[in-house]
Amino acid sequence: MGDHVLVIGATLEDTKGKPNAGLQPGTSNPGSIRQTRGGTARNVAENLARLGTNVLLITAVGDDAAGQRLWQQTVDSGVNLDYSLKIAGANSGAYLALLDEDGALAVALDDATVLENITPSYLHRHRRLFRDADMIMMDGSLTQQAMKTIVRLARQYAVPLCADPSSSRLAHKLRPFLSHLHLLVPNEVEEAELLDVDYQGFDPDVSLTLAQRLVKIGVEHVVITLSDFGLNYATSDEVGYIPPSYNRMIDTTGTGDAVTAAIMFGMLNDLPTIECMRLGAAAASLTLQTRETVVPDLSLDLLYDHLIV
């Protein structure tokens, strides 16, 4: 048994704008704008830490004000940053999202250039962190060479490896490594990109068929976050769908990251597959209903209070 979960990838400052009454292109739209901590890997790490997991995050930020703020917020949430990097003179990563008035993502930009400092040689120098891990997770913001090193070390030490593509435009980088993944959590658009097929719009049946294709390629557990905010999942033994359960959608940012973390938590605690998926769905419903990218008061009790049965 290892002594921590190792998470590798982006820490970003999220800036999110939400209009008061619809988006009109080509002009300024009255609305609300807020900043919060973000980044797929960082969000997964914080969610896991709030659930009581010992989490070690390898990420990179600049030495600017945003980086100092993100660093302190992440440490305060219980995540170990002893092996993360502060890069002198670099800009910290950033994510700029424009939401529809219902809280769904309309369009976004991200700048994760600082993550190029997580090099294969840096990862190899800290290979004992891989050796001593219970589970490893990486996101799509990393360079493909860094991903290759992570996969190699995870296989060398026989540690389960999880991945989240982070966005449909980054998903292609995971294609060479699909057969080595223990858990993969894309949304529908990312799922289509991973399989290099056209996305035809929301269709849970098609999504489940594609998830089964990913299992045949070698992914052990595939979880698809759907446009209705339910989940499809597939393994070699079972497939299923869990419907959404929330009262009001406020902000979709971070929903998939919460799903990934909750399912990883279930797996780390040897829970049955269906219970892991229900925990993921509960985490999604909670995250949808907050303006924060990570639910500030997340706990295992809170997840079970929202468990879909």
PDB file of C-alpha atoms in Angstrom:
ATOM      1  CA  MET A   1       0.000   0.000   0.000  1.00  0.00           C
ATOM      2  CA  GLY A   2       1.153   3.512  -0.775  1.00  0.00           C
ATOM      3  CA  ASP A   3       0.878   6.503   1.513  1.00  0.00           C
ATOM      4  CA  HIS A   4      -0.634   9.161  -0.774  1.00  0.00           C
ATOM      5  CA  VAL A   5      -2.502   9.909  -3.976  1.00  0.00           C
ATOM      6  CA  LEU A   6      -0.326  11.648  -6.561  1.00  0.00           C
ATOM      7  CA  VAL A   7      -2.066  14.224  -8.776  1.00  0.00           C
ATOM      8  CA  ILE A   8      -0.220  15.939 -11.639  1.00  0.00           C
ATOM      9  CA  GLY A   9      -1.378  18.829 -13.795  1.00  0.00           C
ATOM     10  CA  ALA A  10      -2.822  22.308 -13.903  1.00  0.00           C
ATOM     11  CA  THR A  11      -3.390  24.946 -11.274  1.00  0.00           C
ATOM     12  CA  LEU A  12      -5.244  27.885 -12.834  1.00  0.00           C
ATOM     13  CA  GLU A  13      -6.938  31.050 -11.698  1.00  0.00           C
ATOM     14  CA  ASP A  14     -10.520  30.861 -12.959  1.00  0.00           C
ATOM     15  CA  THR A  15     -12.262  34.036 -14.091  1.00  0.00           C
ATOM     16  CA  LYS A  16     -15.928  33.376 -14.815  1.00  0.00           C
ATOM     17  CA  GLY A  17     -18.493  35.705 -16.313  1.00  0.00           C
ATOM     18  CA  LYS A  18     -22.232  35.014 -16.262  1.00  0.00           C
ATOM     19  CA  PRO A  19     -24.748  37.312 -18.023  1.00  0.00           C
ATOM     20  CA  ASN A  20     -27.873  38.536 -16.303  1.00  0.00           C
ATOM     21  CA  ALA A  21     -30.134  37.961 -19.297  1.00  0.00           C
ATOM     22  CA  GLY A  22     -28.604  36.061 -22.202  1.00  0.00           C
ATOM     23  CA  LEU A  23     -25.474  36.640 -24.260  1.00  0.00           C
ATOM     24  CA  GLN A  24     -25.467  39.087 -27.144  1.00  0.00           C
ATOM     25  CA  PRO A  25     -22.345  38.754 -29.333  1.00  0.00           C
ATOM     26  CA  GLY A  26     -20.305  41.767 -30.371  1.00  0.00           C
ATOM     27  CA  THR A  27     -21.101  43.909 -27.342  1.00  0.00           C
ATOM     28  CA  SER A  28     -20.719  44.104 -23.564  1.00  0.00           C
ATOM     29  CA  ASN A  29     -23.266  42.103 -21.595  1.00  0.00           C
ATOM     30  CA  PRO A  30     -24.315  43.082 -18.056  1.00  0.00           C
ATOM     31  CA  GLY A  31     -23.565  40.239 -15.681  1.00  0.00           C
ATOM     32  CA  SER A  32     -21.471  39.007 -12.784  1.00  0.00           C
ATOM     33  CA  ILE A  33     -17.721  38.305 -12.892  1.00  0.00           C
ATOM     34  CA  ARG A  34     -15.813  36.410 -10.218  1.00  0.00           C
ATOM     35  CA  GLN A  35     -12.434  34.784  -9.723  1.00  0.00           C
ATOM     36  CA  THR A  36     -11.746  31.507  -7.972  1.00  0.00           C
ATOM     37  CA  ARG A  37      -9.087  28.825  -7.767  1.00  0.00           C
ATOM     38  CA  GLY A  38      -9.144  26.228 -10.526  1.00  0.00           C
ATOM     39  CA  GLY A  39      -7.262  23.842 -12.808  1.00  0.00           C
ATOM     40  CA  THR A  40      -8.358  20.248 -13.384  1.00  0.00           C
ATOM     41  CA  ALA A  41      -5.610  18.540 -11.394  1.00  0.00           C
ATOM     42  CA  ARG A  42      -5.706  21.137  -8.624  1.00  0.00           C
ATOM     43  CA  ASN A  43      -9.493  20.794  -8.345  1.00  0.00           C
ATOM     44  CA  VAL A  44      -9.276  17.006  -8.185  1.00  0.00           C
ATOM     45  CA  ALA A  45      -6.584  17.274  -5.509  1.00  0.00           C
ATOM     46  CA  GLU A  46      -8.624  19.694  -3.394  1.00  0.00           C
ATOM     47  CA  ASN A  47     -11.760  17.580  -3.653  1.00  0.00           C
ATOM     48  CA  LEU A  48      -9.803  14.507  -2.552  1.00  0.00           C
ATOM     49  CA  ALA A  49      -8.175  16.384   0.321  1.00  0.00           C
ATOM     50  CA  ARG A  50     -11.550  17.633   1.558  1.00  0.00           C
ATOM     51  CA  LEU A  51     -12.712  14.011   1.567  1.00  0.00           C
ATOM     52  CA  GLY A  52      -9.838  13.130   3.888  1.00  0.00           C
ATOM     53  CA  THR A  53      -7.319  11.741   1.394  1.00  0.00           C
ATOM     54  CA  ASN A  54      -3.574  12.393   1.705  1.00  0.00           C
ATOM     55  CA  VAL A  55      -2.942  14.163  -1.616  1.00  0.00           C
ATOM     56  CA  LEU A  56       0.344  15.251  -3.145  1.00  0.00           C
ATOM     57  CA  LEU A  57       0.003  17.621  -6.122  1.00  0.00           C
ATOM     58  CA  ILE A  58       2.723  18.231  -8.711  1.00  0.00           C
ATOM     59  CA  THR A  59       1.847  21.468 -10.481  1.00  0.00           C
ATOM     60  CA  ALA A  60       3.499  24.730 -11.522  1.00  0.00           C
ATOM     61  CA  VAL A  61       2.589  28.375 -10.962  1.00  0.00           C
ATOM     62  CA  GLY A  62       4.377  31.652 -11.572  1.00  0.00           C
ATOM     63  CA  ASP A  63       5.774  33.851  -8.827  1.00  0.00           C
ATOM     64  CA  ASP A  64       3.127  36.480  -9.570  1.00  0.00           C
ATOM     65  CA  ALA A  65       0.290  37.531  -7.270  1.00  0.00           C
ATOM     66  CA  ALA A  66      -2.079  34.956  -8.768  1.00  0.00           C
ATOM     67  CA  GLY A  67       0.435  32.175  -8.179  1.00  0.00           C
ATOM     68  CA  GLN A  68       0.985  33.182  -4.554  1.00  0.00           C
ATOM     69  CA  ARG A  69      -2.770  33.281  -3.994  1.00  0.00           C
ATOM     70  CA  LEU A  70      -3.439  29.933  -5.676  1.00  0.00           C
ATOM     71  CA  TRP A  71      -0.570  28.303  -3.794  1.00  0.00           C
ATOM     72  CA  GLN A  72      -1.842  29.439  -0.396  1.00  0.00           C
ATOM     73  CA  GLN A  73      -5.463  28.531  -1.143  1.00  0.00           C
ATOM     74  CA  THR A  74      -4.431  25.044  -2.235  1.00  0.00           C
ATOM     75  CA  VAL A  75      -2.265  24.467   0.838  1.00  0.00           C
ATOM     76  CA  ASP A  76      -5.083  25.735   3.057  1.00  0.00           C
ATOM     77  CA  SER A  77      -7.411  23.127   1.529  1.00  0.00           C
ATOM     78  CA  GLY A  78      -5.116  20.336   2.748  1.00  0.00           C
ATOM     79  CA  VAL A  79      -3.148  19.539  -0.429  1.00  0.00           C
ATOM     80  CA  ASN A  80       0.596  18.859  -0.158  1.00  0.00           C
ATOM     81  CA  LEU A  81       2.584  21.122  -2.545  1.00  0.00           C
ATOM     82  CA  ASP A  82       6.064  20.134  -1.397  1.00  0.00           C
ATOM     83  CA  TYR A  83       6.999  18.979  -4.905  1.00  0.00           C
ATOM     84  CA  SER A  84       5.205  21.651  -6.899  1.00  0.00           C
ATOM     85  CA  LEU A  85       7.041  24.450  -8.693  1.00  0.00           C
ATOM     86  CA  LYS A  86       7.057  28.243  -8.449  1.00  0.00           C
ATOM     87  CA  ILE A  87       8.634  29.559 -11.631  1.00  0.00           C
ATOM     88  CA  ALA A  88      10.370  32.930 -11.378  1.00  0.00           C
ATOM     89  CA  GLY A  89       9.176  35.425 -13.979  1.00  0.00           C
ATOM     90  CA  ALA A  90       6.396  33.178 -15.285  1.00  0.00           C
ATOM     91  CA  ASN A  91       2.710  33.956 -15.501  1.00  0.00           C
ATOM     92  CA  SER A  92       0.529  31.596 -13.514  1.00  0.00           C
ATOM     93  CA  GLY A  93      -2.010  29.563 -15.434  1.00  0.00           C
ATOM     94  CA  ALA A  94      -5.396  31.111 -16.117  1.00  0.00           C
ATOM     95  CA  TYR A  95      -8.850  30.037 -17.279  1.00  0.00           C
ATOM     96  CA  LEU A  96     -11.371  32.523 -18.652  1.00  0.00           C
ATOM     97  CA  ALA A  97     -14.930  31.203 -18.957  1.00  0.00           C
ATOM     98  CA  LEU A  98     -18.050  32.814 -20.328  1.00  0.00           C
ATOM     99  CA  LEU A  99     -21.189  31.111 -19.054  1.00  0.00           C
ATOM    100  CA  ASP A 100     -24.746  31.160 -20.336  1.00  0.00           C
ATOM    101  CA  GLU A 101     -27.315  32.671 -17.992  1.00  0.00           C
ATOM    102  CA  ASP A 102     -28.208  29.141 -16.802  1.00  0.00           C
ATOM    103  CA  GLY A 103     -24.583  28.524 -15.752  1.00  0.00           C
ATOM    104  CA  ALA A 104     -23.557  26.272 -18.648  1.00  0.00           C
ATOM    105  CA  LEU A 105     -20.254  26.963 -20.397  1.00  0.00           C
ATOM    106  CA  ALA A 106     -20.578  29.028 -23.586  1.00  0.00           C
ATOM    107  CA  VAL A 107     -16.876  29.411 -24.421  1.00  0.00           C
ATOM    108  CA  ALA A 108     -13.571  29.502 -22.555  1.00  0.00           C
ATOM    109  CA  LEU A 109      -9.883  30.250 -22.950  1.00  0.00           C
ATOM    110  CA  ASP A 110      -7.051  28.745 -20.959  1.00  0.00           C
ATOM    111  CA  ASP A 111      -3.357  29.467 -20.628  1.00  0.00           C
ATOM    112  CA  ALA A 112      -1.423  26.617 -19.035  1.00  0.00           C
ATOM    113  CA  THR A 113       1.980  27.384 -20.561  1.00  0.00           C
ATOM    114  CA  VAL A 114       3.649  27.328 -17.149  1.00  0.00           C
ATOM    115  CA  LEU A 115       2.928  23.561 -17.000  1.00  0.00           C
ATOM    116  CA  GLU A 116       5.712  23.010 -19.558  1.00  0.00           C
ATOM    117  CA  ASN A 117       8.048  23.243 -16.558  1.00  0.00           C
ATOM    118  CA  ILE A 118       6.816  19.831 -15.401  1.00  0.00           C
ATOM    119  CA  THR A 119       9.310  17.996 -17.574  1.00  0.00           C
ATOM    120  CA  PRO A 120      10.001  14.278 -17.971  1.00  0.00           C
ATOM    121  CA  SER A 121      13.320  14.732 -16.175  1.00  0.00           C
ATOM    122  CA  TYR A 122      11.637  16.473 -13.229  1.00  0.00           C
ATOM    123  CA  LEU A 123       9.119  13.664 -12.923  1.00  0.00           C
ATOM    124  CA  HIS A 124      11.813  11.000 -13.181  1.00  0.00           C
ATOM    125  CA  ARG A 125      13.877  12.665 -10.436  1.00  0.00           C
ATOM    126  CA  HIS A 126      10.856  12.304  -8.149  1.00  0.00           C
ATOM    127  CA  ARG A 127       9.967   8.771  -9.194  1.00  0.00           C
ATOM    128  CA  ARG A 128       9.753   7.633  -5.563  1.00  0.00           C
ATOM    129  CA  LEU A 129       6.536   9.661  -5.349  1.00  0.00           C
ATOM    130  CA  PHE A 130       5.128   7.337  -7.999  1.00  0.00           C
ATOM    131  CA  ARG A 131       6.500   4.257  -6.243  1.00  0.00           C
ATOM    132  CA  ASP A 132       4.857   5.228  -2.949  1.00  0.00           C
ATOM    133  CA  ALA A 133       1.468   6.249  -4.385  1.00  0.00           C
ATOM    134  CA  ASP A 134      -1.834   4.405  -3.962  1.00  0.00           C
ATOM    135  CA  MET A 135      -3.173   5.987  -7.140  1.00  0.00           C
ATOM    136  CA  ILE A 136      -2.012   8.552  -9.727  1.00  0.00           C
ATOM    137  CA  MET A 137      -4.066  11.074 -11.685  1.00  0.00           C
ATOM    138  CA  MET A 138      -2.991  13.338 -14.571  1.00  0.00           C
ATOM    139  CA  ASP A 139      -4.806  15.939 -16.664  1.00  0.00           C
ATOM    140  CA  GLY A 140      -4.629  17.012 -20.285  1.00  0.00           C
ATOM    141  CA  SER A 141      -2.722  20.246 -19.662  1.00  0.00           C
ATOM    142  CA  LEU A 142       0.602  18.385 -19.435  1.00  0.00           C
ATOM    143  CA  THR A 143       2.899  17.924 -22.395  1.00  0.00           C
ATOM    144  CA  GLN A 144       2.619  14.586 -24.128  1.00  0.00           C
ATOM    145  CA  GLN A 145       6.210  13.777 -23.148  1.00  0.00           C
ATOM    146  CA  ALA A 146       5.364  14.378 -19.494  1.00  0.00           C
ATOM    147  CA  MET A 147       2.326  12.127 -19.895  1.00  0.00           C
ATOM    148  CA  LYS A 148       4.520   9.438 -21.401  1.00  0.00           C
ATOM    149  CA  THR A 149       6.814   9.568 -18.368  1.00  0.00           C
ATOM    150  CA  ILE A 150       3.856   9.406 -15.971  1.00  0.00           C
ATOM    151  CA  VAL A 151       2.473   6.346 -17.760  1.00  0.00           C
ATOM    152  CA  ARG A 152       5.877   4.658 -17.736  1.00  0.00           C
ATOM    153  CA  LEU A 153       6.405   5.247 -14.003  1.00  0.00           C
ATOM    154  CA  ALA A 154       2.849   4.200 -13.127  1.00  0.00           C
ATOM    155  CA  ARG A 155       3.376   0.942 -15.025  1.00  0.00           C
ATOM    156  CA  GLN A 156       6.830   0.414 -13.541  1.00  0.00           C
ATOM    157  CA  TYR A 157       5.454   0.613  -9.997  1.00  0.00           C
ATOM    158  CA  ALA A 158       2.073  -0.998 -10.820  1.00  0.00           C
ATOM    159  CA  VAL A 159       0.069   1.987  -9.558  1.00  0.00           C
ATOM    160  CA  PRO A 160      -3.434   2.604 -11.008  1.00  0.00           C
ATOM    161  CA  LEU A 161      -3.466   5.642 -13.301  1.00  0.00           C
ATOM    162  CA  CYS A 162      -6.467   7.945 -13.811  1.00  0.00           C
ATOM    163  CA  ALA A 163      -6.893  10.729 -16.364  1.00  0.00           C
ATOM    164  CA  ASP A 164      -9.148  13.645 -17.222  1.00  0.00           C
ATOM    165  CA  PRO A 165      -8.664  15.234 -20.669  1.00  0.00           C
ATOM    166  CA  SER A 166      -9.487  18.733 -19.306  1.00  0.00           C
ATOM    167  CA  SER A 167     -10.899  19.876 -22.666  1.00  0.00           C
ATOM    168  CA  SER A 168     -11.861  18.491 -26.069  1.00  0.00           C
ATOM    169  CA  ARG A 169      -8.920  20.315 -27.672  1.00  0.00           C
ATOM    170  CA  LEU A 170      -6.466  18.528 -25.383  1.00  0.00           C
ATOM    171  CA  ALA A 171      -8.071  15.075 -25.402  1.00  0.00           C
ATOM    172  CA  HIS A 172      -6.081  13.816 -28.408  1.00  0.00           C
ATOM    173  CA  LYS A 173      -2.918  13.793 -26.271  1.00  0.00           C
ATOM    174  CA  LEU A 174      -4.323  10.903 -24.225  1.00  0.00           C
ATOM    175  CA  ARG A 175      -4.981   8.605 -27.195  1.00  0.00           C
ATOM    176  CA  PRO A 176      -1.607   6.779 -27.049  1.00  0.00           C
ATOM    177  CA  PHE A 177      -2.116   5.953 -23.376  1.00  0.00           C
ATOM    178  CA  LEU A 178      -5.726   4.758 -23.238  1.00  0.00           C
ATOM    179  CA  SER A 179      -4.869   1.091 -22.750  1.00  0.00           C
ATOM    180  CA  HIS A 180      -2.913   1.971 -19.582  1.00  0.00           C
ATOM    181  CA  LEU A 181      -5.679   3.856 -17.779  1.00  0.00           C
ATOM    182  CA  HIS A 182      -7.526   2.575 -14.727  1.00  0.00           C
ATOM    183  CA  LEU A 183     -10.070   5.415 -14.829  1.00  0.00           C
ATOM    184  CA  LEU A 184     -10.935   7.909 -17.569  1.00  0.00           C
ATOM    185  CA  VAL A 185     -13.460  10.732 -17.040  1.00  0.00           C
ATOM    186  CA  PRO A 186     -14.223  12.772 -20.192  1.00  0.00           C
ATOM    187  CA  ASN A 187     -17.379  14.597 -21.163  1.00  0.00           C
ATOM    188  CA  GLU A 188     -19.251  13.633 -24.346  1.00  0.00           C
ATOM    189  CA  VAL A 189     -17.279  15.937 -26.636  1.00  0.00           C
ATOM    190  CA  GLU A 190     -13.958  14.803 -25.174  1.00  0.00           C
ATOM    191  CA  GLU A 191     -15.060  11.175 -25.499  1.00  0.00           C
ATOM    192  CA  ALA A 192     -15.672  11.639 -29.242  1.00  0.00           C
ATOM    193  CA  GLU A 193     -12.286  13.339 -29.618  1.00  0.00           C
ATOM    194  CA  LEU A 194     -10.525  10.507 -27.792  1.00  0.00           C
ATOM    195  CA  LEU A 195     -11.981   8.060 -30.315  1.00  0.00           C
ATOM    196  CA  ASP A 196     -11.469  10.465 -33.254  1.00  0.00           C
ATOM    197  CA  VAL A 197     -15.154  10.450 -34.228  1.00  0.00           C
ATOM    198  CA  ASP A 198     -17.548  13.335 -34.864  1.00  0.00           C
ATOM    199  CA  TYR A 199     -19.635  14.525 -31.936  1.00  0.00           C
ATOM    200  CA  GLN A 200     -23.273  14.376 -33.010  1.00  0.00           C
ATOM    201  CA  GLY A 201     -24.842  16.089 -29.988  1.00  0.00           C
ATOM    202  CA  PHE A 202     -26.281  14.887 -26.695  1.00  0.00           C
ATOM    203  CA  ASP A 203     -27.217  11.216 -26.975  1.00  0.00           C
ATOM    204  CA  PRO A 204     -26.721   9.031 -23.875  1.00  0.00           C
ATOM    205  CA  ASP A 205     -27.087   5.809 -25.902  1.00  0.00           C
ATOM    206  CA  VAL A 206     -24.330   6.789 -28.347  1.00  0.00           C
ATOM    207  CA  SER A 207     -22.193   7.969 -25.457  1.00  0.00           C
ATOM    208  CA  LEU A 208     -22.531   4.599 -23.728  1.00  0.00           C
ATOM    209  CA  THR A 209     -21.616   2.771 -26.934  1.00  0.00           C
ATOM    210  CA  LEU A 210     -18.495   4.908 -27.268  1.00  0.00           C
ATOM    211  CA  ALA A 211     -17.643   4.283 -23.606  1.00  0.00           C
ATOM    212  CA  GLN A 212     -17.737   0.553 -24.295  1.00  0.00           C
ATOM    213  CA  ARG A 213     -15.356   1.109 -27.210  1.00  0.00           C
ATOM    214  CA  LEU A 214     -12.923   2.781 -24.813  1.00  0.00           C
ATOM    215  CA  VAL A 215     -13.184  -0.232 -22.507  1.00  0.00           C
ATOM    216  CA  LYS A 216     -12.366  -2.530 -25.439  1.00  0.00           C
ATOM    217  CA  ILE A 217      -9.261  -0.423 -26.115  1.00  0.00           C
ATOM    218  CA  GLY A 218      -8.162  -1.140 -22.558  1.00  0.00           C
ATOM    219  CA  VAL A 219      -9.495   1.547 -20.209  1.00  0.00           C
ATOM    220  CA  GLU A 220     -10.668  -0.277 -17.082  1.00  0.00           C
ATOM    221  CA  HIS A 221     -13.322   2.224 -15.950  1.00  0.00           C
ATOM    222  CA  VAL A 222     -14.863   4.826 -18.267  1.00  0.00           C
ATOM    223  CA  VAL A 223     -17.137   7.532 -16.862  1.00  0.00           C
ATOM    224  CA  ILE A 224     -18.793  10.035 -19.193  1.00  0.00           C
ATOM    225  CA  THR A 225     -20.194  13.260 -17.788  1.00  0.00           C
ATOM    226  CA  LEU A 226     -23.283  14.033 -19.860  1.00  0.00           C
ATOM    227  CA  SER A 227     -24.877  17.253 -21.058  1.00  0.00           C
ATOM    228  CA  ASP A 228     -27.829  16.680 -18.725  1.00  0.00           C
ATOM    229  CA  PHE A 229     -25.248  16.259 -15.935  1.00  0.00           C
ATOM    230  CA  GLY A 230     -25.985  12.598 -15.430  1.00  0.00           C
ATOM    231  CA  LEU A 231     -23.261   9.953 -15.813  1.00  0.00           C
ATOM    232  CA  ASN A 232     -22.702   7.037 -18.163  1.00  0.00           C
ATOM    233  CA  TYR A 233     -20.185   4.441 -17.046  1.00  0.00           C
ATOM    234  CA  ALA A 234     -18.711   1.271 -18.491  1.00  0.00           C
ATOM    235  CA  THR A 235     -16.313  -1.433 -17.350  1.00  0.00           C
ATOM    236  CA  SER A 236     -15.633  -4.907 -18.709  1.00  0.00           C
ATOM    237  CA  ASP A 237     -18.288  -6.227 -16.285  1.00  0.00           C
ATOM    238  CA  GLU A 238     -21.046  -3.633 -16.221  1.00  0.00           C
ATOM    239  CA  VAL A 239     -22.535  -0.528 -17.820  1.00  0.00           C
ATOM    240  CA  GLY A 240     -24.971   1.973 -16.448  1.00  0.00           C
ATOM    241  CA  TYR A 241     -26.492   5.441 -16.323  1.00  0.00           C
ATOM    242  CA  ILE A 242     -27.070   7.646 -13.298  1.00  0.00           C
ATOM    243  CA  PRO A 243     -29.505  10.533 -13.802  1.00  0.00           C
ATOM    244  CA  PRO A 244     -28.786  14.093 -12.655  1.00  0.00           C
ATOM    245  CA  SER A 245     -30.090  15.283  -9.293  1.00  0.00           C
ATOM    246  CA  TYR A 246     -29.954  18.977  -8.459  1.00  0.00           C
ATOM    247  CA  ASN A 247     -32.386  21.747  -7.587  1.00  0.00           C
ATOM    248  CA  ARG A 248     -30.745  24.650  -9.416  1.00  0.00           C
ATOM    249  CA  MET A 249     -27.757  24.848 -11.741  1.00  0.00           C
ATOM    250  CA  ILE A 250     -25.598  27.840 -10.800  1.00  0.00           C
ATOM    251  CA  ASP A 251     -22.190  27.118 -12.374  1.00  0.00           C
ATOM    252  CA  THR A 252     -20.939  24.039 -14.215  1.00  0.00           C
ATOM    253  CA  THR A 253     -17.224  24.803 -13.748  1.00  0.00           C
ATOM    254  CA  GLY A 254     -15.387  22.043 -11.879  1.00  0.00           C
ATOM    255  CA  THR A 255     -18.223  19.528 -12.110  1.00  0.00           C
ATOM    256  CA  GLY A 256     -16.193  16.894 -13.966  1.00  0.00           C
ATOM    257  CA  ASP A 257     -13.247  17.351 -11.597  1.00  0.00           C
ATOM    258  CA  ALA A 258     -15.515  16.655  -8.637  1.00  0.00           C
ATOM    259  CA  VAL A 259     -16.787  13.494 -10.359  1.00  0.00           C
ATOM    260  CA  THR A 260     -13.223  12.276 -10.926  1.00  0.00           C
ATOM    261  CA  ALA A 261     -12.192  12.900  -7.325  1.00  0.00           C
ATOM    262  CA  ALA A 262     -15.253  11.267  -5.769  1.00  0.00           C
ATOM    263  CA  ILE A 263     -14.917   8.140  -7.918  1.00  0.00           C
ATOM    264  CA  MET A 264     -11.206   7.918  -7.131  1.00  0.00           C
ATOM    265  CA  PHE A 265     -12.075   8.194  -3.434  1.00  0.00           C
ATOM    266  CA  GLY A 266     -14.512   5.313  -3.761  1.00  0.00           C
ATOM    267  CA  MET A 267     -11.953   3.183  -5.569  1.00  0.00           C
ATOM    268  CA  LEU A 268      -9.287   3.932  -2.985  1.00  0.00           C
ATOM    269  CA  ASN A 269     -11.694   2.654  -0.341  1.00  0.00           C
ATOM    270  CA  ASP A 270     -12.572  -0.498  -2.326  1.00  0.00           C
ATOM    271  CA  LEU A 271     -16.225   0.432  -2.763  1.00  0.00           C
ATOM    272  CA  PRO A 272     -18.344  -1.399  -5.361  1.00  0.00           C
ATOM    273  CA  THR A 273     -18.350   0.191  -8.818  1.00  0.00           C
ATOM    274  CA  ILE A 274     -21.954   1.366  -8.589  1.00  0.00           C
ATOM    275  CA  GLU A 275     -21.318   3.108  -5.262  1.00  0.00           C
ATOM    276  CA  CYS A 276     -18.243   4.839  -6.702  1.00  0.00           C
ATOM    277  CA  MET A 277     -20.388   6.110  -9.567  1.00  0.00           C
ATOM    278  CA  ARG A 278     -23.104   7.303  -7.201  1.00  0.00           C
ATOM    279  CA  LEU A 279     -20.506   9.216  -5.208  1.00  0.00           C
ATOM    280  CA  GLY A 280     -19.359  10.825  -8.457  1.00  0.00           C
ATOM    281  CA  ALA A 281     -22.906  11.811  -9.352  1.00  0.00           C
ATOM    282  CA  ALA A 282     -23.447  13.263  -5.877  1.00  0.00           C
ATOM    283  CA  ALA A 283     -20.267  15.318  -6.204  1.00  0.00           C
ATOM    284  CA  ALA A 284     -21.486  16.630  -9.564  1.00  0.00           C
ATOM    285  CA  SER A 285     -24.864  17.695  -8.175  1.00  0.00           C
ATOM    286  CA  LEU A 286     -23.228  19.528  -5.267  1.00  0.00           C
ATOM    287  CA  THR A 287     -20.706  21.336  -7.481  1.00  0.00           C
ATOM    288  CA  LEU A 288     -23.371  22.459  -9.949  1.00  0.00           C
ATOM    289  CA  GLN A 289     -25.128  24.291  -7.143  1.00  0.00           C
ATOM    290  CA  THR A 290     -22.233  26.471  -5.994  1.00  0.00           C
ATOM    291  CA  ARG A 291     -20.376  29.397  -7.568  1.00  0.00           C
ATOM    292  CA  GLU A 292     -17.097  27.923  -6.351  1.00  0.00           C
ATOM    293  CA  THR A 293     -15.116  25.512  -8.515  1.00  0.00           C
ATOM    294  CA  VAL A 294     -14.789  23.181  -5.507  1.00  0.00           C
ATOM    295  CA  VAL A 295     -17.550  22.838  -2.909  1.00  0.00           C
ATOM    296  CA  PRO A 296     -16.045  24.701   0.091  1.00  0.00           C
ATOM    297  CA  ASP A 297     -17.606  22.467   2.756  1.00  0.00           C
ATOM    298  CA  LEU A 298     -17.268  19.183   0.870  1.00  0.00           C
ATOM    299  CA  SER A 299     -17.159  16.118   3.115  1.00  0.00           C
ATOM    300  CA  LEU A 300     -17.948  12.428   2.881  1.00  0.00           C
ATOM    301  CA  ASP A 301     -21.081  12.953   4.972  1.00  0.00           C
ATOM    302  CA  LEU A 302     -22.256  15.644   2.561  1.00  0.00           C
ATOM    303  CA  LEU A 303     -21.679  13.320  -0.416  1.00  0.00           C
ATOM    304  CA  TYR A 304     -23.684  10.533   1.178  1.00  0.00           C
ATOM    305  CA  ASP A 305     -26.463  12.975   2.035  1.00  0.00           C
ATOM    306  CA  HIS A 306     -26.793  13.615  -1.733  1.00  0.00           C
ATOM    307  CA  LEU A 307     -26.237  10.030  -2.879  1.00  0.00           C
ATOM    308  CA  ILE A 308     -28.497   8.947  -5.721  1.00  0.00           C
ATOM    309  CA  VAL A 309     -30.017   5.521  -4.965  1.00  0.00           C
TER     310      VAL A 309
END
